[in-house]
Amino acid sequence: MNMLTFDKTNIQSTQHPFIAEAVFAVETTSVNQQRERQAKAKQLMDRLFPLESGSHQEVTSYVIDYHHVLAYFKDGRHSGLQYPKQFVAFTGSKDQPCSILFREGDGSHVELLLGCLRGTGCVELVEIEDIQLETCTTFSQQINNQMANTAIRHWISLIKGNVHGKAQACGEDKEYTAKSGEDYCLSYAFHL
C-alpha cells in the first residue's frame, strides 16, 4: 500500500496493524529516492499528527513555544498541532529542536528527527532525517513467586533503512526534555 494514499482509519479497521502498513510503505520506496521518502514521511506526519492549519509538507521549521510545538511556513504563518496533547517532549533547543516526540492515543510514541539546516540563506523546507515508531514486546517472568510483566521497547526507523531499503529496528534508552521542562526518559526495558 502506498503511504501517499493510505488512511489511518482504514488501517485500524483492517486486520493489519498500522505499524506494518507504515513500514511496508517506506520499504517500497527505493533508498535512492530521498525526495519521495521525504514526501511520504511528511504525509505520515499529516495523518498521525495533523497541524491545525497547513501541512507538514510545507513546514520550514519547528519551534517549541511553552508547552506547544509550532510549525512555521515560508510565508511567515505558523500553526500548532490540531491535537496539542500529542506533543510530549523534545531534544535540542526550543528554537531549533533536534527531535520532537509525539504520543498517539494508544500510548505509543513516534519520534520525528529533524535534519540539519543547510544555511543557504534561503527559506527552505525542513528535512526530516528520520521517523522512529515505538513498538513493545512484552513477556511475563516470575520474580519472588509473583508474575511480573516486562516490556522491551524497540524503535523502528522508517526513513533510514538498510542498503536494501528495509526498515531497521533498534533498542536503546532515550532521554528527552518534556514539554513541562522535566526529564522524559524512555527505557529500553521496563516493567508494566
XYZ file of N, CA, C and O in Angstrom:
768
model
N 0.848 -1.171 0.000
C 0.000 0.000 0.000
C 0.891 1.230 0.000
O 1.810 1.339 0.781
N 0.640 2.174 -0.856
C 1.418 3.386 -0.957
C 1.061 4.314 0.199
O -0.103 4.601 0.425
N 2.082 4.808 0.922
C 1.823 5.665 2.072
C 1.188 6.972 1.632
O 0.527 7.639 2.411
N 1.340 7.349 0.381
C 0.729 8.576 -0.093
C -0.790 8.464 -0.164
O -1.486 9.460 -0.222
N -1.321 7.240 -0.156
C -2.765 7.083 -0.278
C -3.403 6.359 0.891
O -4.600 6.174 0.900
N -2.634 5.932 1.877
C -3.247 5.175 2.960
C -4.010 6.083 3.899
O -3.728 7.256 4.025
N -4.998 5.545 4.556
C -5.814 6.268 5.516
C -5.754 5.517 6.826
O -6.079 4.344 6.893
N -5.354 6.201 7.891
C -5.167 5.556 9.188
C -6.447 4.881 9.663
O -6.411 3.808 10.251
N -7.604 5.477 9.419
C -8.847 4.861 9.877
C -9.096 3.547 9.155
O -9.607 2.612 9.743
N -8.716 3.468 7.887
C -8.858 2.210 7.161
C -7.943 1.148 7.734
O -8.297 -0.014 7.824
N -6.736 1.543 8.114
C -5.781 0.591 8.667
C -6.297 0.033 9.983
O -6.205 -1.153 10.243
N -6.869 0.900 10.808
C -7.359 0.449 12.100
C -8.527 -0.515 11.946
O -8.736 -1.378 12.774
N -9.299 -0.382 10.862
C -10.443 -1.262 10.690
C -10.072 -2.585 10.021
O -10.874 -3.484 9.974
N -8.840 -2.687 9.493
C -8.417 -3.937 8.875
C -7.676 -4.786 9.891
O -7.418 -4.356 11.000
N -7.315 -5.977 9.481
C -6.589 -6.877 10.364
C -5.109 -6.547 10.444
O -4.416 -7.032 11.311
N -4.605 -5.715 9.526
C -3.181 -5.380 9.506
C -2.900 -4.256 10.492
O -3.569 -3.234 10.471
N -1.889 -4.407 11.341
C -1.564 -3.324 12.271
C -0.985 -2.130 11.521
O -0.332 -2.273 10.490
N -1.219 -0.943 12.065
C -0.759 0.292 11.441
C 0.739 0.297 11.187
O 1.191 0.674 10.130
N 1.521 -0.135 12.155
C 2.979 -0.072 12.006
C 3.450 -0.901 10.821
O 4.332 -0.496 10.077
N 2.829 -2.042 10.608
C 3.218 -2.879 9.470
C 2.938 -2.163 8.159
O 3.748 -2.216 7.225
N 1.813 -1.482 8.062
C 1.474 -0.741 6.846
C 2.461 0.397 6.608
O 2.897 0.625 5.488
N 2.827 1.133 7.669
C 3.754 2.253 7.527
C 5.135 1.757 7.105
O 5.770 2.342 6.231
N 5.607 0.678 7.711
C 6.911 0.117 7.361
C 6.898 -0.371 5.918
O 7.821 -0.106 5.148
N 5.850 -1.052 5.512
C 5.745 -1.556 4.146
C 5.775 -0.411 3.139
O 6.438 -0.490 2.103
N 5.065 0.683 3.441
C 5.019 1.816 2.514
C 6.401 2.409 2.296
O 6.763 2.770 1.182
N 7.206 2.495 3.344
C 8.556 3.041 3.195
C 9.460 2.049 2.487
O 10.271 2.420 1.651
N 9.308 0.764 2.792
C 10.156 -0.240 2.156
C 9.954 -0.289 0.650
O 10.865 -0.658 -0.082
N 8.783 0.076 0.170
C 8.536 0.027 -1.266
C 9.180 1.190 -2.010
O 9.183 1.213 -3.228
N 9.725 2.142 -1.277
C 10.405 3.274 -1.882
C 11.907 3.016 -1.867
O 12.468 2.708 -0.832
N 12.536 3.168 -2.994
C 13.970 2.931 -3.107
C 14.752 3.872 -2.201
O 14.363 5.016 -1.983
N 15.879 3.376 -1.675
C 16.753 4.186 -0.821
C 17.221 5.420 -1.571
O 17.435 6.478 -0.989
N 17.373 5.321 -2.888
C 17.876 6.424 -3.694
C 16.825 7.497 -3.945
O 17.139 8.562 -4.440
N 15.582 7.231 -3.633
C 14.503 8.177 -3.883
C 14.221 8.987 -2.620
O 13.140 8.950 -2.052
N 15.209 9.765 -2.182
C 15.112 10.513 -0.932
C 13.965 11.513 -0.956
O 13.282 11.698 0.037
N 13.745 12.157 -2.073
C 12.671 13.154 -2.168
C 11.310 12.494 -1.934
O 10.469 13.030 -1.235
N 11.121 11.310 -2.507
C 9.856 10.593 -2.317
C 9.712 10.119 -0.870
O 8.634 10.174 -0.284
N 10.824 9.681 -0.259
C 10.775 9.282 1.152
C 10.405 10.462 2.033
O 9.660 10.333 2.995
N 10.947 11.649 1.728
C 10.596 12.852 2.490
C 9.103 13.144 2.365
O 8.435 13.448 3.350
N 8.578 13.044 1.154
C 7.153 13.308 0.943
C 6.295 12.318 1.720
O 5.300 12.702 2.356
N 6.676 11.051 1.705
C 5.915 10.040 2.429
C 6.011 10.251 3.939
O 5.039 10.085 4.663
N 7.195 10.623 4.418
C 7.372 10.869 5.851
C 6.501 12.031 6.305
O 5.836 11.965 7.343
N 6.477 13.082 5.511
C 5.671 14.251 5.878
C 4.185 13.951 5.779
O 3.383 14.448 6.562
N 3.803 13.107 4.832
C 2.400 12.729 4.752
C 2.001 11.871 5.957
O 0.906 12.007 6.489
N 2.912 11.015 6.398
C 2.655 10.229 7.593
C 2.425 11.161 8.786
O 1.513 10.953 9.582
N 3.239 12.216 8.901
C 3.050 13.184 9.977
C 1.692 13.879 9.851
O 1.022 14.119 10.852
N 1.275 14.186 8.625
C -0.048 14.791 8.430
C -1.160 13.866 8.892
O -2.176 14.310 9.414
N -1.001 12.571 8.695
C -2.021 11.599 9.102
C -2.044 11.381 10.611
O -3.098 11.345 11.223
N -0.858 11.225 11.205
C -0.782 10.915 12.626
C -0.915 12.143 13.516
O -1.566 12.092 14.563
N -0.259 13.234 13.137
C -0.181 14.422 13.983
C -0.483 15.661 13.134
O 0.400 16.474 12.861
N -1.731 15.809 12.695
C -2.077 16.911 11.789
C -1.905 18.279 12.448
O -2.053 18.425 13.667
N -1.575 19.242 11.619
C -1.482 20.624 12.069
C -2.874 21.236 12.066
O -3.759 20.800 11.336
N -3.036 22.278 12.862
C -4.324 22.971 12.917
C -4.655 23.566 11.547
O -5.792 23.548 11.103
N -3.631 24.098 10.880
C -3.789 24.577 9.503
C -2.488 24.306 8.766
O -1.409 24.336 9.358
N -2.598 24.025 7.490
C -1.409 23.732 6.701
C -1.001 22.267 6.801
O -1.702 21.446 7.393
N 0.137 21.965 6.198
C 0.633 20.601 6.109
C 2.095 20.546 6.518
O 2.841 21.510 6.330
N 2.506 19.391 7.043
C 3.925 19.190 7.354
C 4.762 19.276 6.074
O 5.960 19.535 6.143
N 4.141 19.076 4.912
C 4.840 19.169 3.626
C 5.405 20.569 3.405
O 6.380 20.743 2.690
N 4.777 21.590 3.994
C 5.124 22.987 3.738
C 5.934 23.634 4.866
O 6.212 24.822 4.820
N 6.311 22.878 5.883
C 6.970 23.438 7.065
C 8.436 23.754 6.780
O 9.160 22.942 6.207
N 8.856 24.952 7.220
C 10.261 25.342 7.089
C 11.013 25.173 8.401
O 12.231 25.030 8.398
N 10.300 25.199 9.541
C 10.948 24.959 10.828
C 9.902 24.634 11.891
O 8.730 24.988 11.751
N 10.379 23.953 12.916
C 9.561 23.654 14.089
C 10.195 24.364 15.281
O 11.421 24.404 15.410
N 9.349 24.898 16.165
C 9.797 25.612 17.350
C 8.947 25.152 18.520
O 7.738 24.928 18.373
N 9.577 25.010 19.692
C 8.837 24.684 20.905
C 8.512 26.002 21.587
O 9.415 26.771 21.940
N 7.238 26.281 21.767
C 6.781 27.514 22.384
C 5.939 27.159 23.598
O 4.807 26.687 23.455
N 6.536 27.347 24.775
C 5.911 26.992 26.040
C 5.617 25.489 26.043
O 6.532 24.699 26.027
N 4.374 25.060 26.013
C 4.026 23.636 26.026
C 3.523 23.155 24.660
O 2.829 22.134 24.578
N 3.863 23.875 23.623
C 3.348 23.553 22.292
C 4.475 23.462 21.279
O 5.527 24.077 21.445
N 4.219 22.724 20.218
C 5.134 22.718 19.079
C 4.452 23.547 17.990
O 3.258 23.387 17.731
N 5.210 24.475 17.411
C 4.693 25.316 16.342
C 5.448 25.007 15.058
O 6.667 24.845 15.069
N 4.713 24.952 13.968
C 5.293 24.742 12.647
C 5.229 26.070 11.892
O 4.170 26.707 11.846
N 6.369 26.486 11.327
C 6.436 27.740 10.578
C 6.509 27.444 9.083
O 7.127 26.469 8.657
N 5.889 28.338 8.298
C 5.825 28.184 6.853
C 6.617 29.305 6.161
O 6.960 30.309 6.785
N 6.872 29.149 4.851
C 7.678 30.109 4.085
C 7.126 31.529 4.147
O 7.875 32.493 4.168
N 5.805 31.662 4.164
C 5.197 32.992 4.146
C 5.110 33.639 5.530
O 4.512 34.697 5.689
N 5.705 32.987 6.544
C 5.708 33.557 7.888
C 4.572 33.074 8.781
O 4.592 33.323 9.985
N 3.577 32.423 8.197
C 2.486 31.877 9.017
C 3.032 30.774 9.909
O 4.076 30.206 9.633
N 2.284 30.455 10.950
C 2.632 29.319 11.799
C 1.361 28.639 12.269
O 0.275 29.216 12.223
N 1.529 27.399 12.702
C 0.389 26.602 13.154
C 0.839 25.643 14.239
O 1.961 25.137 14.213
N -0.052 25.405 15.168
C 0.183 24.380 16.167
C -0.433 23.076 15.705
O -0.979 22.979 14.602
N -0.349 22.070 16.547
C -0.963 20.781 16.234
C -2.473 20.868 16.395
O -2.974 21.594 17.261
N -3.178 20.100 15.604
C -4.626 20.024 15.747
C -4.988 19.449 17.116
O -5.966 19.849 17.723
N -4.164 18.516 17.609
C -4.357 17.920 18.933
C -3.081 18.170 19.746
O -2.183 17.326 19.773
N -2.980 19.317 20.432
C -1.739 19.709 21.113
C -1.232 18.704 22.143
O -0.027 18.646 22.382
N -2.094 17.893 22.730
C -1.654 16.930 23.738
C -0.777 15.834 23.152
O -0.116 15.117 23.882
N -0.740 15.693 21.827
C 0.093 14.672 21.200
C 1.585 14.988 21.349
O 2.405 14.089 21.322
N 1.939 16.238 21.500
C 3.338 16.623 21.695
C 3.693 16.397 23.157
O 3.033 16.901 24.050
N 4.768 15.616 23.405
C 5.138 15.327 24.792
C 6.557 15.742 25.164
O 6.815 16.053 26.321
N 7.510 15.755 24.221
C 8.896 16.045 24.596
C 9.717 16.399 23.353
O 9.243 16.269 22.224
N 10.969 16.798 23.600
C 11.872 17.163 22.508
C 13.318 17.003 22.954
O 13.601 16.850 24.140
N 14.243 17.051 21.991
C 15.677 17.147 22.277
C 16.193 18.386 21.559
O 15.581 18.867 20.612
N 17.351 18.867 22.000
C 17.908 20.078 21.409
C 17.361 21.302 22.105
O 16.875 21.238 23.236
N 17.406 22.430 21.417
C 16.914 23.678 21.994
C 15.476 23.935 21.548
O 15.019 23.370 20.559
N 14.801 24.814 22.264
C 13.404 25.123 21.929
C 13.288 25.808 20.569
O 12.324 25.589 19.854
N 14.277 26.626 20.213
C 14.191 27.331 18.940
C 14.715 26.508 17.764
O 14.464 26.857 16.610
N 15.437 25.430 18.043
C 15.904 24.530 16.990
C 15.949 23.104 17.527
O 17.025 22.539 17.745
N 14.784 22.475 17.713
C 14.794 21.110 18.251
C 15.441 20.132 17.272
O 15.307 20.270 16.061
N 16.175 19.164 17.834
C 16.780 18.102 17.023
C 15.766 16.998 16.754
O 15.790 16.363 15.705
N 14.904 16.763 17.739
C 13.833 15.782 17.560
C 12.632 16.211 18.381
O 12.763 16.942 19.369
N 11.461 15.763 17.931
C 10.206 16.050 18.614
C 9.528 14.715 18.855
O 9.422 13.887 17.946
N 9.075 14.494 20.088
C 8.440 13.239 20.467
C 6.937 13.452 20.607
O 6.493 14.354 21.312
N 6.189 12.611 19.910
C 4.728 12.648 19.957
C 4.228 11.357 20.594
O 4.921 10.340 20.574
N 3.012 11.391 21.116
C 2.395 10.178 21.660
C 0.987 10.072 21.089
O 0.199 11.004 21.162
N 0.713 8.892 20.539
C -0.610 8.618 19.991
C -1.575 8.297 21.119
O -1.167 8.067 22.254
N -2.840 8.228 20.776
C -3.883 7.936 21.754
C -3.705 6.606 22.462
O -4.115 6.449 23.605
N -3.079 5.631 21.815
C -2.876 4.319 22.441
C -1.644 4.290 23.339
O -1.318 3.267 23.935
N -0.931 5.397 23.443
C 0.231 5.481 24.327
C 1.565 5.232 23.652
O 2.611 5.420 24.268
N 1.568 4.816 22.393
C 2.841 4.571 21.716
C 3.434 5.899 21.231
O 2.720 6.843 20.911
N 4.752 5.939 21.190
C 5.475 7.153 20.825
C 5.940 7.119 19.377
O 6.214 6.055 18.826
N 6.077 8.292 18.803
C 6.655 8.477 17.480
C 7.641 9.629 17.604
O 7.292 10.709 18.099
N 8.883 9.381 17.184
C 9.910 10.413 17.258
C 10.204 10.947 15.869
O 10.496 10.191 14.944
N 10.119 12.253 15.728
C 10.444 12.943 14.485
C 11.831 13.540 14.648
O 12.038 14.423 15.480
N 12.814 13.016 13.894
C 14.179 13.536 13.944
C 14.364 14.496 12.780
O 14.084 14.142 11.626
N 14.823 15.692 13.084
C 14.923 16.740 12.076
C 16.324 16.817 11.507
O 17.308 16.655 12.228
N 16.412 17.077 10.212
C 17.701 17.188 9.543
C 18.362 18.520 9.832
O 17.751 19.446 10.373
N 19.607 18.618 9.467
C 20.383 19.844 9.683
C 19.915 20.926 8.719
O 19.558 20.645 7.577
N 19.975 22.153 9.192
C 19.706 23.277 8.301
C 20.967 23.552 7.505
O 22.057 23.620 8.056
N 20.809 23.720 6.197
C 21.973 23.879 5.337
C 22.572 25.282 5.382
O 23.703 25.478 5.017
N 21.788 26.270 5.742
C 22.300 27.634 5.815
C 22.599 28.236 4.460
O 23.630 28.853 4.265
N 21.698 28.081 3.493
C 21.913 28.623 2.155
C 21.506 30.085 2.057
O 21.753 30.727 1.056
N 20.860 30.592 3.103
C 20.382 31.972 3.060
C 18.956 32.079 2.559
O 18.344 33.130 2.642
N 18.412 31.008 2.022
C 17.028 30.974 1.555
C 16.185 30.199 2.564
O 16.681 29.322 3.249
N 14.909 30.530 2.591
C 13.997 29.775 3.447
C 13.692 28.459 2.745
O 13.207 28.451 1.612
N 14.045 27.350 3.388
C 13.862 26.031 2.787
C 12.935 25.183 3.633
O 12.775 25.419 4.831
N 12.351 24.189 3.021
C 11.504 23.255 3.746
C 12.357 22.448 4.708
O 13.497 22.112 4.407
N 11.794 22.136 5.858
C 12.522 21.357 6.843
C 12.728 19.945 6.296
O 11.881 19.414 5.587
N 13.882 19.370 6.583
C 14.169 17.999 6.154
C 13.986 17.059 7.330
O 14.496 17.304 8.418
N 13.220 16.009 7.111
C 13.020 15.005 8.145
C 14.115 13.968 7.995
O 14.226 13.312 6.962
N 14.953 13.867 9.017
C 16.059 12.913 8.989
C 15.538 11.484 9.168
O 15.995 10.556 8.522
N 14.568 11.329 10.069
C 14.015 10.007 10.317
C 12.713 10.138 11.097
O 12.467 11.146 11.755
N 11.895 9.118 11.004
C 10.727 8.953 11.860
C 10.888 7.588 12.491
O 11.073 6.592 11.797
N 10.858 7.544 13.820
C 11.002 6.276 14.520
C 9.715 5.971 15.271
O 9.223 6.808 16.032
N 9.186 4.782 15.029
C 7.957 4.330 15.662
C 8.296 3.391 16.812
O 9.121 2.491 16.657
N 7.655 3.582 17.941
C 7.883 2.737 19.110
C 7.007 1.489 19.022
O 5.822 1.571 18.733
N 7.620 0.349 19.265
C 6.884 -0.902 19.425
C 7.402 -1.559 20.699
O 8.531 -1.327 21.108
N 6.558 -2.339 21.313
C 6.957 -3.008 22.555
C 6.666 -4.492 22.471
O 5.639 -4.902 21.943
N 7.595 -5.274 22.991
C 7.410 -6.711 23.139
C 7.265 -6.972 24.626
O 8.085 -6.515 25.417
N 6.212 -7.677 25.015
C 6.005 -7.955 26.438
C 6.153 -9.447 26.697
O 5.880 -10.273 25.825
N 6.622 -9.760 27.886
C 6.702 -11.143 28.318
C 6.574 -11.178 29.835
O 6.819 -10.187 30.521
N 6.143 -12.308 30.334
C 5.954 -12.474 31.772
C 7.110 -13.264 32.353
O 7.642 -14.172 31.715
N 7.490 -12.923 33.562
C 8.519 -13.680 34.257
C 8.148 -13.755 35.734
O 7.438 -12.899 36.244
N 8.594 -14.776 36.367
C 8.275 -14.956 37.773
C 9.414 -14.402 38.625
O 10.567 -14.795 38.495
N 9.062 -13.446 39.502
C 10.032 -12.830 40.401
C 9.480 -12.962 41.820
O 8.385 -12.496 42.110
N 10.244 -13.617 42.691
C 9.825 -13.795 44.093
C 8.409 -14.371 44.193
O 7.565 -13.851 44.903
N 8.175 -15.438 43.461
C 6.895 -16.139 43.464
C 5.718 -15.298 42.964
O 4.578 -15.596 43.241
N 5.980 -14.214 42.255
C 4.928 -13.397 41.660
C 5.235 -13.215 40.183
O 6.385 -13.091 39.784
N 4.184 -13.170 39.401
C 4.356 -12.943 37.967
C 4.492 -11.448 37.710
O 3.712 -10.646 38.229
N 5.485 -11.067 36.942
C 5.692 -9.665 36.576
C 5.780 -9.564 35.059
O 6.400 -10.400 34.410
N 5.126 -8.562 34.510
C 5.194 -8.324 33.071
C 6.315 -7.335 32.784
O 6.403 -6.271 33.399
N 7.180 -7.711 31.858
C 8.286 -6.858 31.447
C 8.099 -6.544 29.968
O 7.618 -7.375 29.199
N 8.483 -5.343 29.583
C 8.380 -4.946 28.179
C 9.747 -4.512 27.678
O 10.546 -3.945 28.419
N 9.995 -4.806 26.419
C 11.201 -4.361 25.733
C 10.744 -3.397 24.641
O 9.909 -3.748 23.801
N 11.288 -2.181 24.673
C 10.891 -1.139 23.717
C 11.840 -1.182 22.521
O 13.053 -1.193 22.678
N 11.272 -1.213 21.330
C 12.038 -1.178 20.082
C 11.619 0.066 19.306
O 10.482 0.508 19.391
N 12.553 0.591 18.541
C 12.279 1.740 17.673
C 12.484 1.300 16.232
O 13.539 0.808 15.880
N 11.458 1.472 15.423
C 11.547 1.115 14.008
C 11.759 2.390 13.207
O 10.946 3.316 13.254
N 12.875 2.427 12.494
C 13.257 3.580 11.687
C 12.581 3.484 10.321
O 12.760 2.501 9.608
N 11.811 4.510 9.965
C 11.094 4.461 8.696
C 11.863 5.056 7.523
O 11.639 4.671 6.389
N 12.725 6.007 7.769
C 13.428 6.642 6.652
C 14.822 6.075 6.476
O 15.270 5.836 5.368
N 15.517 5.839 7.569
C 16.878 5.315 7.488
C 16.835 3.800 7.386
O 17.037 3.100 8.354
N 16.536 3.313 6.211
C 16.533 1.880 6.002
C 17.939 1.365 5.755
O 18.892 2.137 5.638
N 18.059 0.058 5.664
C 19.363 -0.516 5.331
C 19.612 -0.343 3.833
O 18.822 0.284 3.133
N 20.689 -0.893 3.320
C 21.040 -0.696 1.908
C 19.989 -1.261 0.954
O 19.920 -0.872 -0.194
N 19.158 -2.162 1.449
C 18.092 -2.737 0.620
C 16.772 -2.003 0.802
O 15.760 -2.408 0.249
N 16.773 -0.919 1.592
C 15.570 -0.135 1.794
C 14.640 -0.676 2.860
O 13.551 -0.153 3.041
N 15.046 -1.705 3.559
C 14.209 -2.299 4.605
C 14.294 -1.463 5.877
O 15.342 -0.939 6.217
N 13.175 -1.352 6.579
C 13.163 -0.609 7.840
C 14.068 -1.299 8.852
O 14.182 -2.512 8.858
N 14.715 -0.493 9.700
C 15.609 -1.034 10.714
C 14.993 -0.837 12.091
O 14.278 0.134 12.330
N 15.271 -1.769 13.000
C 14.801 -1.658 14.380
C 16.005 -1.616 15.306
O 17.028 -2.231 15.035
N 15.877 -0.851 16.383
C 16.938 -0.803 17.381
C 16.306 -0.672 18.762
O 15.145 -0.310 18.884
N 17.059 -1.002 19.757
C 16.613 -0.858 21.133
C 17.634 -0.036 21.894
O 18.824 -0.341 21.857
N 17.194 1.019 22.534
C 18.100 1.880 23.287
C 17.295 2.727 24.255
O 16.102 2.943 24.069
N 17.964 3.192 25.307
C 17.345 4.155 26.211
C 17.362 5.514 25.522
O 18.346 5.875 24.869
N 16.272 6.274 25.673
C 16.207 7.602 25.067
C 15.806 8.611 26.128
O 14.948 8.332 26.953
N 16.444 9.771 26.076
C 16.161 10.826 27.035
C 15.771 12.095 26.296
O 16.410 12.482 25.315
N 14.729 12.740 26.795
C 14.184 13.953 26.196
C 13.946 14.986 27.285
O 14.050 14.699 28.474
N 13.547 16.173 26.858
C 13.034 17.194 27.760
C 11.530 17.247 27.533
O 11.081 17.489 26.402
N 10.758 16.995 28.588
C 9.305 17.042 28.477
C 8.864 18.474 28.212
O 9.585 19.431 28.513
N 7.670 18.640 27.666
C 7.194 19.992 27.387
C 7.062 20.818 28.664
O 7.091 22.031 28.616
N 6.986 20.155 29.820
C 6.931 20.855 31.106
C 8.325 21.278 31.583
O 8.452 21.991 32.568
N 9.382 20.809 30.892
C 10.757 21.138 31.263
C 11.448 20.050 32.057
O 12.651 20.108 32.284
N 10.722 19.033 32.490
C 11.299 17.928 33.260
C 11.930 16.899 32.323
O 11.745 16.948 31.112
N 12.684 15.961 32.911
C 13.244 14.864 32.118
C 12.127 13.930 31.679
O 11.166 13.694 32.409
N 12.258 13.399 30.471
C 11.293 12.440 29.929
C 12.123 11.290 29.376
O 12.771 11.430 28.338
N 12.156 10.181 30.098
C 13.019 9.051 29.724
C 12.191 7.862 29.272
O 11.192 7.514 29.893
N 12.634 7.238 28.200
C 12.021 6.013 27.692
C 13.093 4.933 27.709
O 14.004 4.939 26.882
N 12.992 4.036 28.666
C 13.980 2.978 28.832
C 13.733 1.844 27.856
O 12.602 1.561 27.489
N 14.820 1.186 27.489
C 14.750 0.019 26.596
C 13.916 -1.089 27.204
O 13.057 -1.664 26.561
N 14.145 -1.391 28.484
C 13.387 -2.424 29.193
C 12.695 -1.772 30.375
O 13.269 -0.926 31.061
N 11.433 -2.147 30.608
C 10.695 -1.582 31.727
C 9.630 -2.557 32.180
O 9.249 -3.472 31.456
N 9.167 -2.388 33.427
C 8.123 -3.243 33.989
C 6.767 -2.600 33.783
O 6.612 -1.397 33.922
N 5.796 -3.430 33.475
C 4.430 -2.939 33.299
C 3.675 -2.928 34.602
O 3.909 -3.672 35.489
